Structure formats: C-alpha cells, structure tokens
Amino acid sequence: MKRSLAILLTLMLVVGLFAGCTPKQEPAAETGSAPAESKPVEKRVMRIGIGLNEDHPQFKGLEKFKEELNSRVDTIDVQLFANSALGDDRAMMEGLQLGTQEGTCPSTAPIGNFVEEFKVFDFPYLFPNEAAADKILDGEIGQELLDSLSAKGIKGLVYWENGFRQLTNRQVEVKTPEDMKGLKVRTMENPIHLAAFRAFGANPTPMAFGELFTALQQKTVDGQENPIATIYYNKFYEVQGYTTLTNHLYSPFVFMISQKFWDESTPEEQEAIMEAAKIARDHERQLNREANETLSKELEANGMKVVELTPEALQAFQTKAQAIYGEFAQGKIAEYLDRVQKELAK
Ligand code: TK8
C-alpha cells in the first residue's frame, strides 16, 4: 500500500513537471500585430563601393567580408557596388565624410590628398616584396596611419592588397626607361607617381580609374600602370599590346568605413566588423597573389606581349626612381619614410 502510494506520487510529480514544461499557447493575436520573435531586426545599411569589377579579388574580398559580418551580427545590411558606381576612389572617400556611403577600399595613392603622411606608401620601389609590405602595413606604422584617418572622419580598418604595379601600353615594347620616352601614361592622382613617371621619361597624366578603359580605347593615353589582376580582369589586353613587368610600386588598398558608422556601432558590432575585415583581408590577399602570379600567361593568351626586365634595366628604373625621393621626403613623410626603411632593413 505504502509502495503504490509512492509510485502514484512519483507519477503525479512527473506529469506535473511535463505539464510545467509545455509551452503556453500564445493567445490568438487580437490586434493583428506579429509575435515578438518575427519582428524584423532594425538594420543599418553599409554601402561599400570600389572602382574594380566583380571578377577582381577585391570584390571577392568584399563578398567575404559581408558573409563573415552577417554570420556574426544581423544588424548590418552590407550592400556592394563595383565599377565606380558610387564614384572614383577620391569621391568615395569624400562620400564617407559626407555620409552618402559607408565604406570603400581605395589604393593609397589618393589617400595622400586627405592625410599627407600616407604618401609614404607611394614611393616607387619602396617595398621589395609582399611579405615586407605585410610586415609594415599590419604593424605599428601601418596602424598609426590608419588611425590618422579618424581626424578626417574615416575609420581605417585594415590593409588589403592591390599589388605590384606593371606598365602597359598600346604600341611600344618597353624594355628600358628610354623606350618610354614621350609615352602618354595615365597614373593615379598622386604627385609622387607623376614625378616617378616623368623621371622614367614618360609623359604622365592623372585620371580617375573609371575613365581609364575608354581613354585607352580612344587613345587619349597610350598606357597605364596597374597590377596584373586589374590588367586582366578589366580586359586592358583588348586595348593594350604590351605589359612590362616593371614592379615599380607595391600598391596597398585601405579598407575603410565612415567614422560615424563606426562610432554608432555597438562594441559587439565593432568587434564583428574588425574580425570580418581581417578574415576578408587574408582571403583577398591570397586570391590576389594567385591572380598576380598566374595571369601573365592569360594576358599572353589574349594577345599581349609580356616583357620581363633584365637586371640592368630594372636597375635603371630603380635609379631613376631613387632620384625623386628627396623632393617628396619632407616633414612627416620623411619621418615615416625613415621609419619604414629602417624597419625594412631589419
Ligand atoms: C580602383 C583603383 C585602381 C587603382 C587605379 O578604384 O586607380 O589605378 O589601381 O585599382 O583603386
């Protein structure tokens, strides 16, 4: 008798527990308002624009950023714009300041127009290889420069890669600086680049990237300089006959968002943005390095002649580049240049 009572009590307890666990039925909505869990999350839009197209590793990096960010927070709606749809590099940086867009990833060349000392990265033949560039960019010097953008309303996140720049042109097989005499070459809007190309013997002219293909096609300019990945993915081989592997400048990209967007983000969102930006950086650099290494062959397959410099010719380019350092190594730029060179010498 005692035992069956105990069993009965246990049974009642178990049934009671289960009953307690059963979710209560939501009362039928009388007002027609949606239940709390399906209310759409308030998302802030992050519009990111670049000048290159969807095939370029830079765009793949942005897609990676979006994916990684979305997997961490669901409060940011990343929208990507390629092909200078939001403007050229300089206009997009101004867009971050004005609040007409939230993110971009320009080459360093136009950044010198906003923060002078950024010009340190635009001296030709400064970085000997990608590993050396990574070390400086991802280290203390790179971080200081990223931080310097805050005063201009821009949050510099991390450095991605554009890569070593090569010369292309329509009509001349350039093997030495002498072959560039009088060649009309488009450069980025940067006084050091312009001076370097004048020193090489060319006739350089600055132009926004978005206008470049048409300018080459219409022969407004004879040539341009960009890494192999860009020459290939932007199909410059359709309007250019020669690529010379000058490797005259390692060109970094800076992934940046508006300071306002950053400041309005929660600590959790900020952490997610930084993490996603770094994962995307590693992905972009890897894809870009593969592209820059393998696509020369594809340029040839598309009818371009790809010229490698002899050690003597390379030396001639480097000597001419060296001659312009003094003119631009002034004030803060000189200080940074000195630090970079000391760090590289280690
Ligand atoms: C694209 C540019 C481009 C750069 C240039 O927005 O302008 O030549 O190399 O890739 O950043």
PDB file of N, CA, C and O and ligand atoms in Angstrom, residues 49-52 56 58 84 87-89 92 104-110 162 165 186-189 207-210 212 224-227 230 234 236 251-253, ligand 1:
ATOM      1  N   GLY A  49      31.588  50.826 -51.853  1.00  0.00           N
ATOM      2  CA  GLY A  49      31.861  50.935 -53.282  1.00  0.00           C
ATOM      3  C   GLY A  49      33.332  50.778 -53.601  1.00  0.00           C
ATOM      4  O   GLY A  49      34.198  51.129 -52.789  1.00  0.00           O
ATOM      5  N   ILE A  50      33.625  50.224 -54.781  1.00  0.00           N
ATOM      6  CA  ILE A  50      35.002  50.145 -55.280  1.00  0.00           C
ATOM      7  C   ILE A  50      35.008  50.471 -56.780  1.00  0.00           C
ATOM      8  O   ILE A  50      33.961  50.468 -57.428  1.00  0.00           O
ATOM      9  N   GLY A  51      36.216  50.694 -57.307  1.00  0.00           N
ATOM     10  CA  GLY A  51      36.346  51.021 -58.720  1.00  0.00           C
ATOM     11  C   GLY A  51      36.473  49.797 -59.613  1.00  0.00           C
ATOM     12  O   GLY A  51      36.173  49.852 -60.807  1.00  0.00           O
ATOM     13  N   LEU A  52      36.937  48.688 -59.035  1.00  0.00           N
ATOM     14  CA  LEU A  52      37.168  47.482 -59.842  1.00  0.00           C
ATOM     15  C   LEU A  52      35.869  46.710 -60.044  1.00  0.00           C
ATOM     16  O   LEU A  52      34.846  47.055 -59.453  1.00  0.00           O
ATOM     17  N   HIS A  56      37.255  40.848 -59.884  1.00  0.00           N
ATOM     18  CA  HIS A  56      38.536  41.118 -59.222  1.00  0.00           C
ATOM     19  C   HIS A  56      38.548  40.577 -57.782  1.00  0.00           C
ATOM     20  O   HIS A  56      37.522  40.617 -57.109  1.00  0.00           O
ATOM     21  N   GLN A  58      39.421  41.883 -55.197  1.00  0.00           N
ATOM     22  CA  GLN A  58      38.950  42.873 -54.226  1.00  0.00           C
ATOM     23  C   GLN A  58      37.444  42.720 -53.974  1.00  0.00           C
ATOM     24  O   GLN A  58      36.986  42.818 -52.842  1.00  0.00           O
ATOM     25  N   SER A  84      33.072  51.575 -59.981  1.00  0.00           N
ATOM     26  CA  SER A  84      32.958  53.028 -59.705  1.00  0.00           C
ATOM     27  C   SER A  84      31.508  53.514 -59.724  1.00  0.00           C
ATOM     28  O   SER A  84      31.254  54.683 -59.988  1.00  0.00           O
ATOM     29  N   GLY A  87      31.344  56.269 -57.610  1.00  0.00           N
ATOM     30  CA  GLY A  87      32.352  57.308 -57.853  1.00  0.00           C
ATOM     31  C   GLY A  87      33.749  56.727 -57.870  1.00  0.00           C
ATOM     32  O   GLY A  87      33.928  55.532 -57.678  1.00  0.00           O
ATOM     33  N   ASP A  88      34.748  57.587 -58.118  1.00  0.00           N
ATOM     34  CA  ASP A  88      36.130  57.100 -58.092  1.00  0.00           C
ATOM     35  C   ASP A  88      36.648  57.099 -56.652  1.00  0.00           C
ATOM     36  O   ASP A  88      35.943  57.513 -55.736  1.00  0.00           O
ATOM     37  N   ASP A  89      37.881  56.632 -56.496  1.00  0.00           N
ATOM     38  CA  ASP A  89      38.422  56.461 -55.137  1.00  0.00           C
ATOM     39  C   ASP A  89      38.304  57.729 -54.289  1.00  0.00           C
ATOM     40  O   ASP A  89      37.888  57.685 -53.134  1.00  0.00           O
ATOM     41  N   MET A  92      34.680  58.614 -53.457  1.00  0.00           N
ATOM     42  CA  MET A  92      34.096  57.690 -52.481  1.00  0.00           C
ATOM     43  C   MET A  92      34.583  58.010 -51.065  1.00  0.00           C
ATOM     44  O   MET A  92      33.828  57.903 -50.104  1.00  0.00           O
ATOM     45  N   THR A 104      34.574  51.953 -48.357  1.00  0.00           N
ATOM     46  CA  THR A 104      35.273  51.859 -49.633  1.00  0.00           C
ATOM     47  C   THR A 104      36.652  51.250 -49.401  1.00  0.00           C
ATOM     48  O   THR A 104      37.025  50.974 -48.251  1.00  0.00           O
ATOM     49  N   CYS A 105      37.389  51.013 -50.471  1.00  0.00           N
ATOM     50  CA  CYS A 105      38.682  50.329 -50.338  1.00  0.00           C
ATOM     51  C   CYS A 105      39.659  50.860 -51.398  1.00  0.00           C
ATOM     52  O   CYS A 105      40.034  50.153 -52.318  1.00  0.00           O
ATOM     53  N   PRO A 106      40.067  52.133 -51.260  1.00  0.00           N
ATOM     54  CA  PRO A 106      40.900  52.747 -52.297  1.00  0.00           C
ATOM     55  C   PRO A 106      42.364  52.315 -52.225  1.00  0.00           C
ATOM     56  O   PRO A 106      42.817  51.793 -51.212  1.00  0.00           O
ATOM     57  N   SER A 107      43.084  52.583 -53.304  1.00  0.00           N
ATOM     58  CA  SER A 107      44.535  52.493 -53.279  1.00  0.00           C
ATOM     59  C   SER A 107      45.025  53.597 -52.354  1.00  0.00           C
ATOM     60  O   SER A 107      44.293  54.547 -52.079  1.00  0.00           O
ATOM     61  N   THR A 108      46.273  53.483 -51.893  1.00  0.00           N
ATOM     62  CA  THR A 108      46.768  54.542 -51.001  1.00  0.00           C
ATOM     63  C   THR A 108      46.990  55.853 -51.753  1.00  0.00           C
ATOM     64  O   THR A 108      46.933  56.919 -51.149  1.00  0.00           O
ATOM     65  N   ALA A 109      47.238  55.778 -53.058  1.00  0.00           N
ATOM     66  CA  ALA A 109      47.612  56.976 -53.814  1.00  0.00           C
ATOM     67  C   ALA A 109      46.710  58.199 -53.563  1.00  0.00           C
ATOM     68  O   ALA A 109      47.212  59.274 -53.266  1.00  0.00           O
ATOM     69  N   PRO A 110      45.377  58.071 -53.664  1.00  0.00           N
ATOM     70  CA  PRO A 110      44.547  59.258 -53.418  1.00  0.00           C
ATOM     71  C   PRO A 110      44.440  59.624 -51.935  1.00  0.00           C
ATOM     72  O   PRO A 110      44.019  60.737 -51.604  1.00  0.00           O
ATOM     73  N   ASN A 162      46.380  45.681 -53.473  1.00  0.00           N
ATOM     74  CA  ASN A 162      46.220  45.908 -54.897  1.00  0.00           C
ATOM     75  C   ASN A 162      47.382  45.153 -55.570  1.00  0.00           C
ATOM     76  O   ASN A 162      47.165  44.329 -56.437  1.00  0.00           O
ATOM     77  N   ARG A 165      52.647  47.031 -59.205  1.00  0.00           N
ATOM     78  CA  ARG A 165      52.112  47.641 -60.424  1.00  0.00           C
ATOM     79  C   ARG A 165      53.048  47.418 -61.602  1.00  0.00           C
ATOM     80  O   ARG A 165      54.271  47.408 -61.453  1.00  0.00           O
ATOM     81  N   ARG A 186      48.717  57.114 -68.138  1.00  0.00           N
ATOM     82  CA  ARG A 186      47.801  57.527 -67.076  1.00  0.00           C
ATOM     83  C   ARG A 186      48.354  57.023 -65.736  1.00  0.00           C
ATOM     84  O   ARG A 186      48.735  55.865 -65.612  1.00  0.00           O
ATOM     85  N   THR A 187      48.393  57.911 -64.729  1.00  0.00           N
ATOM     86  CA  THR A 187      48.731  57.479 -63.368  1.00  0.00           C
ATOM     87  C   THR A 187      47.557  57.836 -62.462  1.00  0.00           C
ATOM     88  O   THR A 187      46.620  58.512 -62.874  1.00  0.00           O
ATOM     89  N   MET A 188      47.657  57.384 -61.197  1.00  0.00           N
ATOM     90  CA  MET A 188      46.671  57.792 -60.209  1.00  0.00           C
ATOM     91  C   MET A 188      46.961  59.246 -59.838  1.00  0.00           C
ATOM     92  O   MET A 188      48.013  59.794 -60.172  1.00  0.00           O
ATOM     93  N   GLU A 189      45.998  59.847 -59.127  1.00  0.00           N
ATOM     94  CA  GLU A 189      46.166  61.256 -58.726  1.00  0.00           C
ATOM     95  C   GLU A 189      47.113  61.339 -57.539  1.00  0.00           C
ATOM     96  O   GLU A 189      46.685  61.423 -56.393  1.00  0.00           O
ATOM     97  N   MET A 207      44.320  60.560 -63.874  1.00  0.00           N
ATOM     98  CA  MET A 207      42.944  60.329 -64.356  1.00  0.00           C
ATOM     99  C   MET A 207      42.253  59.361 -63.391  1.00  0.00           C
ATOM    100  O   MET A 207      42.909  58.495 -62.813  1.00  0.00           O
ATOM    101  N   ALA A 208      40.946  59.502 -63.238  1.00  0.00           N
ATOM    102  CA  ALA A 208      40.203  58.564 -62.397  1.00  0.00           C
ATOM    103  C   ALA A 208      40.157  57.199 -63.081  1.00  0.00           C
ATOM    104  O   ALA A 208      40.089  57.118 -64.317  1.00  0.00           O
ATOM    105  N   PHE A 209      40.169  56.149 -62.285  1.00  0.00           N
ATOM    106  CA  PHE A 209      40.201  54.800 -62.839  1.00  0.00           C
ATOM    107  C   PHE A 209      38.987  54.512 -63.726  1.00  0.00           C
ATOM    108  O   PHE A 209      39.110  53.841 -64.761  1.00  0.00           O
ATOM    109  N   GLY A 210      37.844  55.017 -63.347  1.00  0.00           N
ATOM    110  CA  GLY A 210      36.613  54.755 -64.087  1.00  0.00           C
ATOM    111  C   GLY A 210      36.634  55.254 -65.534  1.00  0.00           C
ATOM    112  O   GLY A 210      35.866  54.785 -66.365  1.00  0.00           O
ATOM    113  N   LEU A 212      39.463  55.225 -67.342  1.00  0.00           N
ATOM    114  CA  LEU A 212      40.685  54.732 -67.966  1.00  0.00           C
ATOM    115  C   LEU A 212      40.467  53.874 -69.210  1.00  0.00           C
ATOM    116  O   LEU A 212      41.103  54.099 -70.244  1.00  0.00           O
ATOM    117  N   GLN A 224      49.084  52.773 -69.215  1.00  0.00           N
ATOM    118  CA  GLN A 224      48.675  52.928 -67.822  1.00  0.00           C
ATOM    119  C   GLN A 224      49.502  51.954 -67.000  1.00  0.00           C
ATOM    120  O   GLN A 224      50.275  51.175 -67.550  1.00  0.00           O
ATOM    121  N   GLU A 225      49.330  51.996 -65.685  1.00  0.00           N
ATOM    122  CA  GLU A 225      50.060  51.035 -64.859  1.00  0.00           C
ATOM    123  C   GLU A 225      49.142  50.530 -63.758  1.00  0.00           C
ATOM    124  O   GLU A 225      48.443  51.322 -63.127  1.00  0.00           O
ATOM    125  N   ASN A 226      49.091  49.230 -63.604  1.00  0.00           N
ATOM    126  CA  ASN A 226      48.258  48.567 -62.607  1.00  0.00           C
ATOM    127  C   ASN A 226      48.762  47.146 -62.423  1.00  0.00           C
ATOM    128  O   ASN A 226      49.478  46.628 -63.272  1.00  0.00           O
ATOM    129  N   PRO A 227      48.385  46.496 -61.322  1.00  0.00           N
ATOM    130  CA  PRO A 227      48.786  45.095 -61.155  1.00  0.00           C
ATOM    131  C   PRO A 227      48.148  44.178 -62.220  1.00  0.00           C
ATOM    132  O   PRO A 227      47.115  44.521 -62.806  1.00  0.00           O
ATOM    133  N   THR A 230      44.338  43.460 -62.288  1.00  0.00           N
ATOM    134  CA  THR A 230      43.487  44.514 -62.853  1.00  0.00           C
ATOM    135  C   THR A 230      43.597  44.560 -64.372  1.00  0.00           C
ATOM    136  O   THR A 230      42.591  44.716 -65.074  1.00  0.00           O
ATOM    137  N   ASN A 234      40.064  43.704 -65.975  1.00  0.00           N
ATOM    138  CA  ASN A 234      39.452  44.852 -66.661  1.00  0.00           C
ATOM    139  C   ASN A 234      39.647  44.804 -68.178  1.00  0.00           C
ATOM    140  O   ASN A 234      39.340  45.769 -68.874  1.00  0.00           O
ATOM    141  N   PHE A 236      42.177  45.036 -70.128  1.00  0.00           N
ATOM    142  CA  PHE A 236      43.014  46.046 -70.776  1.00  0.00           C
ATOM    143  C   PHE A 236      43.740  45.456 -71.989  1.00  0.00           C
ATOM    144  O   PHE A 236      44.188  46.186 -72.862  1.00  0.00           O
ATOM    145  N   SER A 251      51.287  48.486 -54.340  1.00  0.00           N
ATOM    146  CA  SER A 251      50.133  49.343 -54.092  1.00  0.00           C
ATOM    147  C   SER A 251      49.190  48.696 -53.070  1.00  0.00           C
ATOM    148  O   SER A 251      48.579  47.679 -53.359  1.00  0.00           O
ATOM    149  N   PRO A 252      49.085  49.289 -51.866  1.00  0.00           N
ATOM    150  CA  PRO A 252      48.136  48.716 -50.897  1.00  0.00           C
ATOM    151  C   PRO A 252      46.721  49.277 -51.117  1.00  0.00           C
ATOM    152  O   PRO A 252      46.567  50.356 -51.675  1.00  0.00           O
ATOM    153  N   PHE A 253      45.753  48.529 -50.697  1.00  0.00           N
ATOM    154  CA  PHE A 253      44.385  49.042 -50.588  1.00  0.00           C
ATOM    155  C   PHE A 253      44.139  49.320 -49.104  1.00  0.00           C
ATOM    156  O   PHE A 253      44.667  48.600 -48.254  1.00  0.00           O
TER     157      PHE A 253
HETATM  158  C1  TK8 B   1      40.169  51.230 -58.306  1.00  0.00           C
HETATM  159  C2  TK8 B   1      41.552  51.795 -58.134  1.00  0.00           C
HETATM  160  C3  TK8 B   1      42.513  51.093 -59.034  1.00  0.00           C
HETATM  161  C4  TK8 B   1      43.876  51.723 -58.903  1.00  0.00           C
HETATM  162  C5  TK8 B   1      43.958  52.757 -60.001  1.00  0.00           C
HETATM  163  O1  TK8 B   1      39.244  52.005 -57.642  1.00  0.00           O
HETATM  164  O2  TK8 B   1      43.280  53.778 -59.909  1.00  0.00           O
HETATM  165  O3  TK8 B   1      44.715  52.544 -60.950  1.00  0.00           O
HETATM  166  O4  TK8 B   1      44.898  50.795 -59.017  1.00  0.00           O
HETATM  167  O5  TK8 B   1      42.533  49.759 -58.802  1.00  0.00           O
HETATM  168  O6  TK8 B   1      41.949  51.744 -56.795  1.00  0.00           O
END
